[in-house]
Coordinates of C-alpha atoms and ligand atoms in Angstrom, one line a residue:
X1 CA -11.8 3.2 -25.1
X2 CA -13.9 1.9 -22.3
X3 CA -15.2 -1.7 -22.5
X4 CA -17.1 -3.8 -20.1
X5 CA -16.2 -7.5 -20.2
X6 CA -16.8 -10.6 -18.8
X7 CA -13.9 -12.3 -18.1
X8 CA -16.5 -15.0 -16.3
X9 CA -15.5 -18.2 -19.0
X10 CA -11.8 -17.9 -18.2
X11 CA -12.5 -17.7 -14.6
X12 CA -15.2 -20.1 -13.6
X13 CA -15.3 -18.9 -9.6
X14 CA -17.0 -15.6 -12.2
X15 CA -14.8 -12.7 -11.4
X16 CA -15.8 -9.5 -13.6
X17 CA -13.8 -7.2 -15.0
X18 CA -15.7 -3.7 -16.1
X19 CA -14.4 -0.9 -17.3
X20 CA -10.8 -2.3 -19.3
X21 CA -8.6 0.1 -21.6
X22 CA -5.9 -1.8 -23.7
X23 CA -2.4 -0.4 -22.2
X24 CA -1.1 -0.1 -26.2
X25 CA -4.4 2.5 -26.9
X26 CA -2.3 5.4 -25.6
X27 CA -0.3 8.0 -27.6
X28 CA 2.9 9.2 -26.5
X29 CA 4.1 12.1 -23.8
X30 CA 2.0 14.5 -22.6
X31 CA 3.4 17.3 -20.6
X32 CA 1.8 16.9 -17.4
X33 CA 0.7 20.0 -14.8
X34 CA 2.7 19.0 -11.5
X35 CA -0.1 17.4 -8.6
X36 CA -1.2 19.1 -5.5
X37 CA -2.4 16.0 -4.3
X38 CA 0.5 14.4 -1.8
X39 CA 2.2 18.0 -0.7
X40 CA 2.5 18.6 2.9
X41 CA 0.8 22.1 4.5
X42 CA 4.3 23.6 4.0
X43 CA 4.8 22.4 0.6
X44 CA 1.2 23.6 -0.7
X45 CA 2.0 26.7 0.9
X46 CA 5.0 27.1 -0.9
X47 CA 3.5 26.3 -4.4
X48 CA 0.3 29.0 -3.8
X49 CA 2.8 31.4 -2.8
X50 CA 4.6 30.6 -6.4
X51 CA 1.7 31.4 -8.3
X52 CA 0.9 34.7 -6.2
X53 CA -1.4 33.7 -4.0
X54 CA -0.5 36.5 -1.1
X55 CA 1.0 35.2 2.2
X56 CA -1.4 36.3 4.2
X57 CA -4.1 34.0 2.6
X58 CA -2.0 31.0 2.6
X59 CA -3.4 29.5 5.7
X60 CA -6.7 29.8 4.7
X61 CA -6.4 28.5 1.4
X62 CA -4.4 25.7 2.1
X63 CA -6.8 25.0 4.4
X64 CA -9.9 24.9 1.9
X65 CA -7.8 23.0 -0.2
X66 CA -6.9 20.3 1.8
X67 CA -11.0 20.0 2.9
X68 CA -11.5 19.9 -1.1
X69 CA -9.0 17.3 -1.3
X70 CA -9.3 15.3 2.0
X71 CA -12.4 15.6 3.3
X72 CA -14.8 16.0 0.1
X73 CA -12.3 14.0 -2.3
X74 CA -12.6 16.7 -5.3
X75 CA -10.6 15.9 -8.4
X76 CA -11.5 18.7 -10.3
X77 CA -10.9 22.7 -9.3
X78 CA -14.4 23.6 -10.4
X79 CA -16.1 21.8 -8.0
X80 CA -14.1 24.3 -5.2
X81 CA -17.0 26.8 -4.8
X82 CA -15.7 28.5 -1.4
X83 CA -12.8 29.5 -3.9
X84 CA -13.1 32.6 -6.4
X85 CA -13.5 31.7 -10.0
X86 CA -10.6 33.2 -11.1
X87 CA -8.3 31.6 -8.5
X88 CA -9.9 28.2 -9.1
X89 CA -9.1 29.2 -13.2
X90 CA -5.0 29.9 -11.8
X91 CA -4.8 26.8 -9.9
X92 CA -6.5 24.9 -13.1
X93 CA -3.5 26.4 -15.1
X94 CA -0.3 25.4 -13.0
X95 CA -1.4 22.3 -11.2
X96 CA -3.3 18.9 -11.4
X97 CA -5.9 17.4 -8.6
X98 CA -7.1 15.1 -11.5
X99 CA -7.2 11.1 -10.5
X100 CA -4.8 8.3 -12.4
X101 CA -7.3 6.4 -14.9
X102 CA -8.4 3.4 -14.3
X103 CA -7.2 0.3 -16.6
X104 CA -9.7 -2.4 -14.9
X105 CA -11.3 -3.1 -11.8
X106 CA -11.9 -6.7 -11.1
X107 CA -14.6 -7.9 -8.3
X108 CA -13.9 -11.4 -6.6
X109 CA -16.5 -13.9 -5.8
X110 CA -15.6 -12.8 -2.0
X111 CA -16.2 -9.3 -2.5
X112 CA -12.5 -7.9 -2.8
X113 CA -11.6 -6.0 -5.5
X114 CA -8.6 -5.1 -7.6
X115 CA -7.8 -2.3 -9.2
X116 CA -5.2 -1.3 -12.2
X117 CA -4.4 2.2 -11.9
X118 CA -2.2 4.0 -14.4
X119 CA -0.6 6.8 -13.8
X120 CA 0.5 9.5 -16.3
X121 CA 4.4 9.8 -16.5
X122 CA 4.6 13.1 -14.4
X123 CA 7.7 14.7 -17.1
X124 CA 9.6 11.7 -17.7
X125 CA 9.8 8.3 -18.8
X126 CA 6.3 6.4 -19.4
X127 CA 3.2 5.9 -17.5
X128 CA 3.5 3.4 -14.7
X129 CA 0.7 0.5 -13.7
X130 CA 0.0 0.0 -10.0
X131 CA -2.5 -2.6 -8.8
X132 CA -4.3 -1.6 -5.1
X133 CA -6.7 -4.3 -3.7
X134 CA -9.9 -3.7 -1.4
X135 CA -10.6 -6.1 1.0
X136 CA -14.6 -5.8 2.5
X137 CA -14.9 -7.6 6.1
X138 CA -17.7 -7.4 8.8
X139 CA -17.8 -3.5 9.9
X140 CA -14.4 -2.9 8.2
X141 CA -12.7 -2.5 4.9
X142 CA -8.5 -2.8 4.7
X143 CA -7.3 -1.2 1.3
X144 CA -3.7 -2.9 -0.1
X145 CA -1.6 0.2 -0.9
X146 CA 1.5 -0.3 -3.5
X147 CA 4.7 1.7 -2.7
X148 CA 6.7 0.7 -5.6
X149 CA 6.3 -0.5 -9.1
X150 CA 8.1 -4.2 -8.7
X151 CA 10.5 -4.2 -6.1
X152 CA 14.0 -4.6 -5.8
X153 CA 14.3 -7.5 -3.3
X154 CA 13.7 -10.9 -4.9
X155 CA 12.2 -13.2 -2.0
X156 CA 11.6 -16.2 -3.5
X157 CA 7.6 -16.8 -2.5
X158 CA 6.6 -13.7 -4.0
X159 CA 4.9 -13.0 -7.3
X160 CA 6.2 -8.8 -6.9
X161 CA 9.7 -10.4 -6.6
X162 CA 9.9 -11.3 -10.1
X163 CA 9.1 -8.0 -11.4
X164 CA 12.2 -5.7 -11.6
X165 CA 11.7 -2.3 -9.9
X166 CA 10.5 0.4 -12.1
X167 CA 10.4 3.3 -9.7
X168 CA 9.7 4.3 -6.7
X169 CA 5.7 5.7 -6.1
X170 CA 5.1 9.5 -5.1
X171 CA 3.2 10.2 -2.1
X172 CA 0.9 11.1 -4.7
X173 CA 0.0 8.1 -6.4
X174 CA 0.5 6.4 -3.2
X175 CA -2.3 8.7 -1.6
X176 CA -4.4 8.2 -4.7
X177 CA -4.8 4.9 -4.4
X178 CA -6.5 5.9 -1.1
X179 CA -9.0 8.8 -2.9
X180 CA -9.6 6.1 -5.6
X181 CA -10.7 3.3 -3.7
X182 CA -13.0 5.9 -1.8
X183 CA -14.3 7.2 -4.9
X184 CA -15.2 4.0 -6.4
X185 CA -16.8 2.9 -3.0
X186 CA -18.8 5.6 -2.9
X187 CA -17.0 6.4 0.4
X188 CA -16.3 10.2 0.4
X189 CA -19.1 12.1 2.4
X190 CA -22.0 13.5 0.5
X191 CA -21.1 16.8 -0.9
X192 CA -24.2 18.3 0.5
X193 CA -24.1 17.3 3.8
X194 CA -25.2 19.5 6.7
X195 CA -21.8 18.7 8.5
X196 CA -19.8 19.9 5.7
X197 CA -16.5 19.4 7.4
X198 CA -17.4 16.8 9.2
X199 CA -15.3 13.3 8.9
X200 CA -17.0 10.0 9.9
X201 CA -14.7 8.2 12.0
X202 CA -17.1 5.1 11.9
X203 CA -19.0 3.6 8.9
X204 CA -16.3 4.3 6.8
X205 CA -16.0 1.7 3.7
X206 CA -11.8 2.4 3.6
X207 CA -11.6 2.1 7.1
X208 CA -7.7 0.7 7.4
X209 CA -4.4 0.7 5.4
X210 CA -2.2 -1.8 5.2
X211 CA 1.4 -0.7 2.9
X212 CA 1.2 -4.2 1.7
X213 CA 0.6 -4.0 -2.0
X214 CA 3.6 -4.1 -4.6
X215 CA 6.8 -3.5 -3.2
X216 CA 8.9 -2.5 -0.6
X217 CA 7.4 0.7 1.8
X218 CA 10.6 1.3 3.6
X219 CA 13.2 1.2 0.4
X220 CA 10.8 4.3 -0.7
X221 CA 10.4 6.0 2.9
X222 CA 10.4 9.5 2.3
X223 CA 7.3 9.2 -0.2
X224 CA 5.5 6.9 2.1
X225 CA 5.9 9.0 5.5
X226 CA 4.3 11.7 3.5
X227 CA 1.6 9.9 2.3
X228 CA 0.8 8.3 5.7
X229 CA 1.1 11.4 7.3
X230 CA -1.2 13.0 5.1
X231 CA -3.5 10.0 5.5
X232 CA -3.9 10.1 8.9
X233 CA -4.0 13.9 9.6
X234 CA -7.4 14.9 11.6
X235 CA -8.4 17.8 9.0
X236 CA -8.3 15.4 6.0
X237 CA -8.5 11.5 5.9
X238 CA -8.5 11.2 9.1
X239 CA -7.1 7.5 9.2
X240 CA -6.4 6.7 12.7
X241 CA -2.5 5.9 12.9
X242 CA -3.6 2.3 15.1
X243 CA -5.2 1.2 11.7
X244 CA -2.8 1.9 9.0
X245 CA 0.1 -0.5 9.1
X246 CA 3.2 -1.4 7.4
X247 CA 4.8 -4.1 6.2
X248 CA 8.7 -4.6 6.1
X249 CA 10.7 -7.2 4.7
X250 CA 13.4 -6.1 7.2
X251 CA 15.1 -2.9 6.0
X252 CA 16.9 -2.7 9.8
X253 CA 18.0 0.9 9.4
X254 CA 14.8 2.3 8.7
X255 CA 12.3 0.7 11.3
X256 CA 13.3 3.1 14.0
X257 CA 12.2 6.0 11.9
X258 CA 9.1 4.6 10.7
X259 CA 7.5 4.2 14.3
X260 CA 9.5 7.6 15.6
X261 CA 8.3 10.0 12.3
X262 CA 4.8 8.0 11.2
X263 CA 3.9 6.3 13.9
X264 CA 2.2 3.3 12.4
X265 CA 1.6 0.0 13.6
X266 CA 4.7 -2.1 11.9
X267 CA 4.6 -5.9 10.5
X268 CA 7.8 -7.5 10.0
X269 CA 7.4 -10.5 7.2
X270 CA 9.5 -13.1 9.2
X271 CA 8.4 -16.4 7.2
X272 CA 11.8 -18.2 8.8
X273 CA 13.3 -18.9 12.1
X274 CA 16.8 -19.7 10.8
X275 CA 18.9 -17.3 9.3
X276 CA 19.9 -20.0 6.4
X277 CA 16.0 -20.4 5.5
X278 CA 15.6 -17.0 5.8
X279 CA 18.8 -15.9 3.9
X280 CA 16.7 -18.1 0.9
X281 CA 13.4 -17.2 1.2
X282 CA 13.7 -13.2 2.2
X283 CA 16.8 -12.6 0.6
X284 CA 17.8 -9.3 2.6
X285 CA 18.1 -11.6 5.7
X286 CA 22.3 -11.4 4.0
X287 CA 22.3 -7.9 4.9
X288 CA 20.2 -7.9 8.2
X289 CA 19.9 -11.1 10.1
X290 CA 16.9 -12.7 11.9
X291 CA 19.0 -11.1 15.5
X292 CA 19.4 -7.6 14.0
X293 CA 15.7 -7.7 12.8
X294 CA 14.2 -8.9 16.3
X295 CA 16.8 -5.8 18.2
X296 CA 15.0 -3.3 15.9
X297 CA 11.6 -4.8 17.1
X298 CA 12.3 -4.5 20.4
X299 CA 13.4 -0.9 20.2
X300 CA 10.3 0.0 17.9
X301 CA 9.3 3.9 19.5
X302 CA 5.4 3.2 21.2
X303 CA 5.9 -0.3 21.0
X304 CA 3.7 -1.8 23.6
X305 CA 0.7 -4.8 24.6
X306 CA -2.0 -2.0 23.2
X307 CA 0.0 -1.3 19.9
X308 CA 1.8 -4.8 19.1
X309 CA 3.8 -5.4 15.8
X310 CA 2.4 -8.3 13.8
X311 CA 4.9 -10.9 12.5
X312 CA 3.7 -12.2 8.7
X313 CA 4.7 -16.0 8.5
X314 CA 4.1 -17.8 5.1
X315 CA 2.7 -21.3 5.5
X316 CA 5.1 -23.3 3.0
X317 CA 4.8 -27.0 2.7
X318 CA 7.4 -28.7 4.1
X319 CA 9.7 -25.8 3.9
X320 CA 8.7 -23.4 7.3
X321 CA 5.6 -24.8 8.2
X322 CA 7.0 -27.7 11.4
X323 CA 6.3 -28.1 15.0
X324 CA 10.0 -27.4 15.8
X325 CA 9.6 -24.3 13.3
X326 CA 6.6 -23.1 15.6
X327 CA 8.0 -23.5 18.8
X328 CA 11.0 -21.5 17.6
X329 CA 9.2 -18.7 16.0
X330 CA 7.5 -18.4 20.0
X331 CA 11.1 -19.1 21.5
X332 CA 12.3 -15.8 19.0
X333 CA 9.8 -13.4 19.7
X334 CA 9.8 -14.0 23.5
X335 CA 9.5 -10.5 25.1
X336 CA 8.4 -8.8 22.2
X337 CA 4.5 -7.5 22.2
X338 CA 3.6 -9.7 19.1
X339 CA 1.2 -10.7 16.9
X340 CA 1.3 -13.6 14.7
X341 CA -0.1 -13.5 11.5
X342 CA -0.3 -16.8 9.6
X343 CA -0.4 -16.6 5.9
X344 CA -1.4 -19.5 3.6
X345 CA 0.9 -19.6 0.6
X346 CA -1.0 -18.3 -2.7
X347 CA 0.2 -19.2 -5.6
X348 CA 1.4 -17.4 -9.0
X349 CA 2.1 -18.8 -12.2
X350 CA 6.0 -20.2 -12.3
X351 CA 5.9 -20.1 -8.3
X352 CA 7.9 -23.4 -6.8
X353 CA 6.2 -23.9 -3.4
X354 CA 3.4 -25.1 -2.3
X355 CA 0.7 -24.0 0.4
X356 CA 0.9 -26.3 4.0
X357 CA -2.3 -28.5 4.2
X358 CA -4.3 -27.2 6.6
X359 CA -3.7 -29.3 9.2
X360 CA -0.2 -28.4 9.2
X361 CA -1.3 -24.4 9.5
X362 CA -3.9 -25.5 12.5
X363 CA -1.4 -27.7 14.4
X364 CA 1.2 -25.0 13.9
X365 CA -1.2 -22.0 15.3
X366 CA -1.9 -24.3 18.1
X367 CA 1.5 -24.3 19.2
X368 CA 1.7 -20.8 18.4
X369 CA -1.8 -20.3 20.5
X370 CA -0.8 -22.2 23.3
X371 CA 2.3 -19.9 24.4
X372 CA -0.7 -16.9 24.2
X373 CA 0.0 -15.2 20.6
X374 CA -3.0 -14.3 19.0
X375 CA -2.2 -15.9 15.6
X376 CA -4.8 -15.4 13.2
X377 CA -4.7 -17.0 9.9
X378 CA -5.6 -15.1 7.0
X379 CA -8.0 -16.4 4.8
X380 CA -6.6 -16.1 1.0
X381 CA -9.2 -13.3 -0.2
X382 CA -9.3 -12.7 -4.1
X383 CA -7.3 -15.2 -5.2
X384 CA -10.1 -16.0 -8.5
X385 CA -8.6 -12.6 -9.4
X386 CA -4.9 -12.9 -8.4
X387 CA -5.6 -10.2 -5.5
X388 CA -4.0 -12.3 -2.4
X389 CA -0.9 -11.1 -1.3
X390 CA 1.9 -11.7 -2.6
X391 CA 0.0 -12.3 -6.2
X392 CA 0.1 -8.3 -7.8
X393 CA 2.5 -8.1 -10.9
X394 CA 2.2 -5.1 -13.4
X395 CA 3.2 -5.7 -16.4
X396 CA 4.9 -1.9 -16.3
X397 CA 8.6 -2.1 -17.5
X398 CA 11.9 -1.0 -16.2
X399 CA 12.8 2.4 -17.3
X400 CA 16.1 3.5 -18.1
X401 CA 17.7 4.7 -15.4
X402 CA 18.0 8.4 -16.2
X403 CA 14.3 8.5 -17.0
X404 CA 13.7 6.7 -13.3
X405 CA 15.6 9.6 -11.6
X406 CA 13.9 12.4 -13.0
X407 CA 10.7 10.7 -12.4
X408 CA 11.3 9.7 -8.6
X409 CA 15.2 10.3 -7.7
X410 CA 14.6 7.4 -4.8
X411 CA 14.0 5.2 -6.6
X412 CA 17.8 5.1 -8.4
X413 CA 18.8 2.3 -5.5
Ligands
SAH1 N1 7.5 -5.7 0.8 C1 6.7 -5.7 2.0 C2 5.2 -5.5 1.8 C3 4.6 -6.2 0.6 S1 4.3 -7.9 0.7 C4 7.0 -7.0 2.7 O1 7.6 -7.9 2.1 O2 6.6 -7.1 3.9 C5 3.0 -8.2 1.8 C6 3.0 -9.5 2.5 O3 2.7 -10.6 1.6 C7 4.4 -9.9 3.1 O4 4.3 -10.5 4.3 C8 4.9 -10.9 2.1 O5 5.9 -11.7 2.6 C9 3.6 -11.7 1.8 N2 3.6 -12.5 0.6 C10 4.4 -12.3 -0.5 N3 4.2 -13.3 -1.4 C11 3.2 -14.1 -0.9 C12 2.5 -15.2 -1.4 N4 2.8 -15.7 -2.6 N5 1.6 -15.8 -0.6 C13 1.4 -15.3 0.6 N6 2.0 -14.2 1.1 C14 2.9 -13.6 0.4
SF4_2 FE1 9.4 -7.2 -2.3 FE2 7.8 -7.8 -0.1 FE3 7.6 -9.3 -2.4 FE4 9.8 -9.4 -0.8 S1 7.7 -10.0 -0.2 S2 9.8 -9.3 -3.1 S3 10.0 -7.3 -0.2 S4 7.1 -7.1 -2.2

């Protein structure tokens, strides 16, 4: 069932929401054709050869199909016209390039845009809800990419933290996110282009990604490296590795890896200059403490003044937001190539703090400013439709445990 509606009298700033489907409309398991989206080269390669595709067209066809997939955004074997009928009709049979449905899209007064995605439950358990936000800006778009569904740190500022983790994304639906967003922006080359291959590195709608969305990127690295990797390759999506970035709580053990095997630009979400704040507000500072956070910094692989890693402070009132808080935070990061990104608090329903005034936030970048960090402050964007960060809640549930393994064995943390 596919309903427009406009959701304009509850929210007066006139968000819409088109396209809704009622998350109790669906009937029970389908058995599900495993994806091709969100396989390396090797692992595509390995699946062809599984169905009998002979080795010595493997190259070639993983080739075409990672154009189909990549370049052209395809989500349906048919439309793969440099492949033979009755391979297209084989592939059709075993495997899946089909998109998650969408449950609503919901367009801000500012331009951003939310979506619900639900994805099918891939053999076990139930379908999960991921929410992926689009943020438009002058010559640029950032996409918001989920990793998880909830997460399973609880820092106290954030609406995700209240939802349990339910499992752990693929590097499927974590690239699908991507092709969706594209799709619905209309951001795929034209089919009939005279480039065919070609991949605009400019213009593009989707032009950055920012791991950002739902949950925590580095408690589910395995599926996200793939993604990322596969989101940034030269034949495909081509996302330049400078303009995706991820964001980390502070999983310690796992930032070395991230900038040694993906490469991406990192932010840290530091939001306290004390351990004691921190060990309140981003409750994994127990485990890994503001020191042991800043030595992984320091010792990020390519870190450098052309490729700095941004540090994500929340503007709380009177809880982080002082003078003496500011000229800490530039005390701290002395020596590291930084950027500091100041975040005005958005608020959920339930939430306890408050956003600073904005004096506070100015008076606090100046400081910030003065000792020659860029420190932008983000402007809250889609907060008439609970897009801003830190606001994305599905309502998915928890799924028993043995369900969660078979679905994503990461995720059993
Ligand atoms: N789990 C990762 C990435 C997702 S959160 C992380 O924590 O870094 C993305 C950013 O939004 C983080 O910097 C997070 O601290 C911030 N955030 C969370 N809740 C927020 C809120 N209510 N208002 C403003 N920023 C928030
Ligand atoms: Fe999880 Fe990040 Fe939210 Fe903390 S801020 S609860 S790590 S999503």
């Amino acid at each position: 069932m596919a309903i427009t509606l406009d959701i304009a009298r509850d929210h007066p700033n006139a968000a819409t929401l088109i396209g809704t489907k009622n998350a109790a409309d669906d009937a029970g398991p389908v058995v599900e054709k495993p994806p091709l989206i969100g396989l390396t080269r090797d692992a595509l390669a390995e699946v062809l050869a599984g169905i009998g595709v002979p080795q010595r067209q493997l190259r070639m066809r993983v080739a075409q199909l990672w154009h189909w997939l990549y370049v052209r955004g395809v989500s349906d074997f048919g439309a793969m016209t440099n492949i033979a009928k009755d391979l297209r009709q084989t592939l059709d049979d075993h495997f899946t390039v089909a998109r998650p449905e969408i449950v609503s899209e919901q367009v801000s007064v500012d331009g951003t845009r939310k979506w619900l995605f639900r994805f099918p439950p891939r053999g076990a358990g139930r379908p999960v809800e991921v929410e992926t936000v689009y943020i438009p800006e002058e010559g640029r778009g950032t996409l918001c990419v989920s990793s998880q569904v909830g997460c399973t740190l609880t820092c106290t500022f954030c609406h995700t933290g209240t939802q349990k983790l339910v499992r752990n994304l693929t590097a499927e639906e974590i690239l699908s996110q991507v092709l969706m967003a594209r799709d619905r922006l209309g951001d795929f080359p034209d089919a009939e282009t005279p480039q065919g291959a070609a991949v605009p590195s400019e213009g593009r709608l989707v032009s950055n990604i920012v791991m950002m969305g739902m949950g925590e990127p580095l408690y589910n690295f395995e599926h996200v490296k793939t993604a990322l990797l596969i989101a940034s390759d030269g034949d495909g999506l081509s996302l330049s590795k400078r303009r995706i970035t991820l964001s980390t709580s502070g999983i310690v053990p796992e930032i070395a890896r991230t900038g040694a095997e993906i490469g991406c630009m990192l932010a840290i979400s530091l939001h306290a200059v004390r351990d004691d704040l921190r060990d309140v507000l981003v409750p994994i500072n127990k485990k890994w403490n503001i020191e042991a956070l800043l030595d992984a910094c320091r010792a990020y692989p390519g870190l450098s003044n052309a490729k700095r890693i941004t540090f994500e402070y929340v503007m709380l009132k009177g809880v982080n937001d002082s003078d003496a808080a500011a000229k800490e935070l530039v005390r701290l990061l002395r020596g590291i190539p930084a950027k500091i990104n100041l975040i005005p608090f958005n608020p959920w329903p339930g939430s306890e703090y408050e956003c600073s005034d904005w004096e506070r936030i100015e008076a606090f970048a100046d400081i910030v400013n003065r000792a020659g960090y860029a420190s932008p402050i983000r402007t809250p964007r889609g907060r008439d439709i609970f897009a801003a960060c830190g606001q994305l809640k599905s309502a998915s549930e928890r799924m028993r445990k043995k369900d969660r393994l078979a679905a994503a064995p990461e995720a059993a943390q």
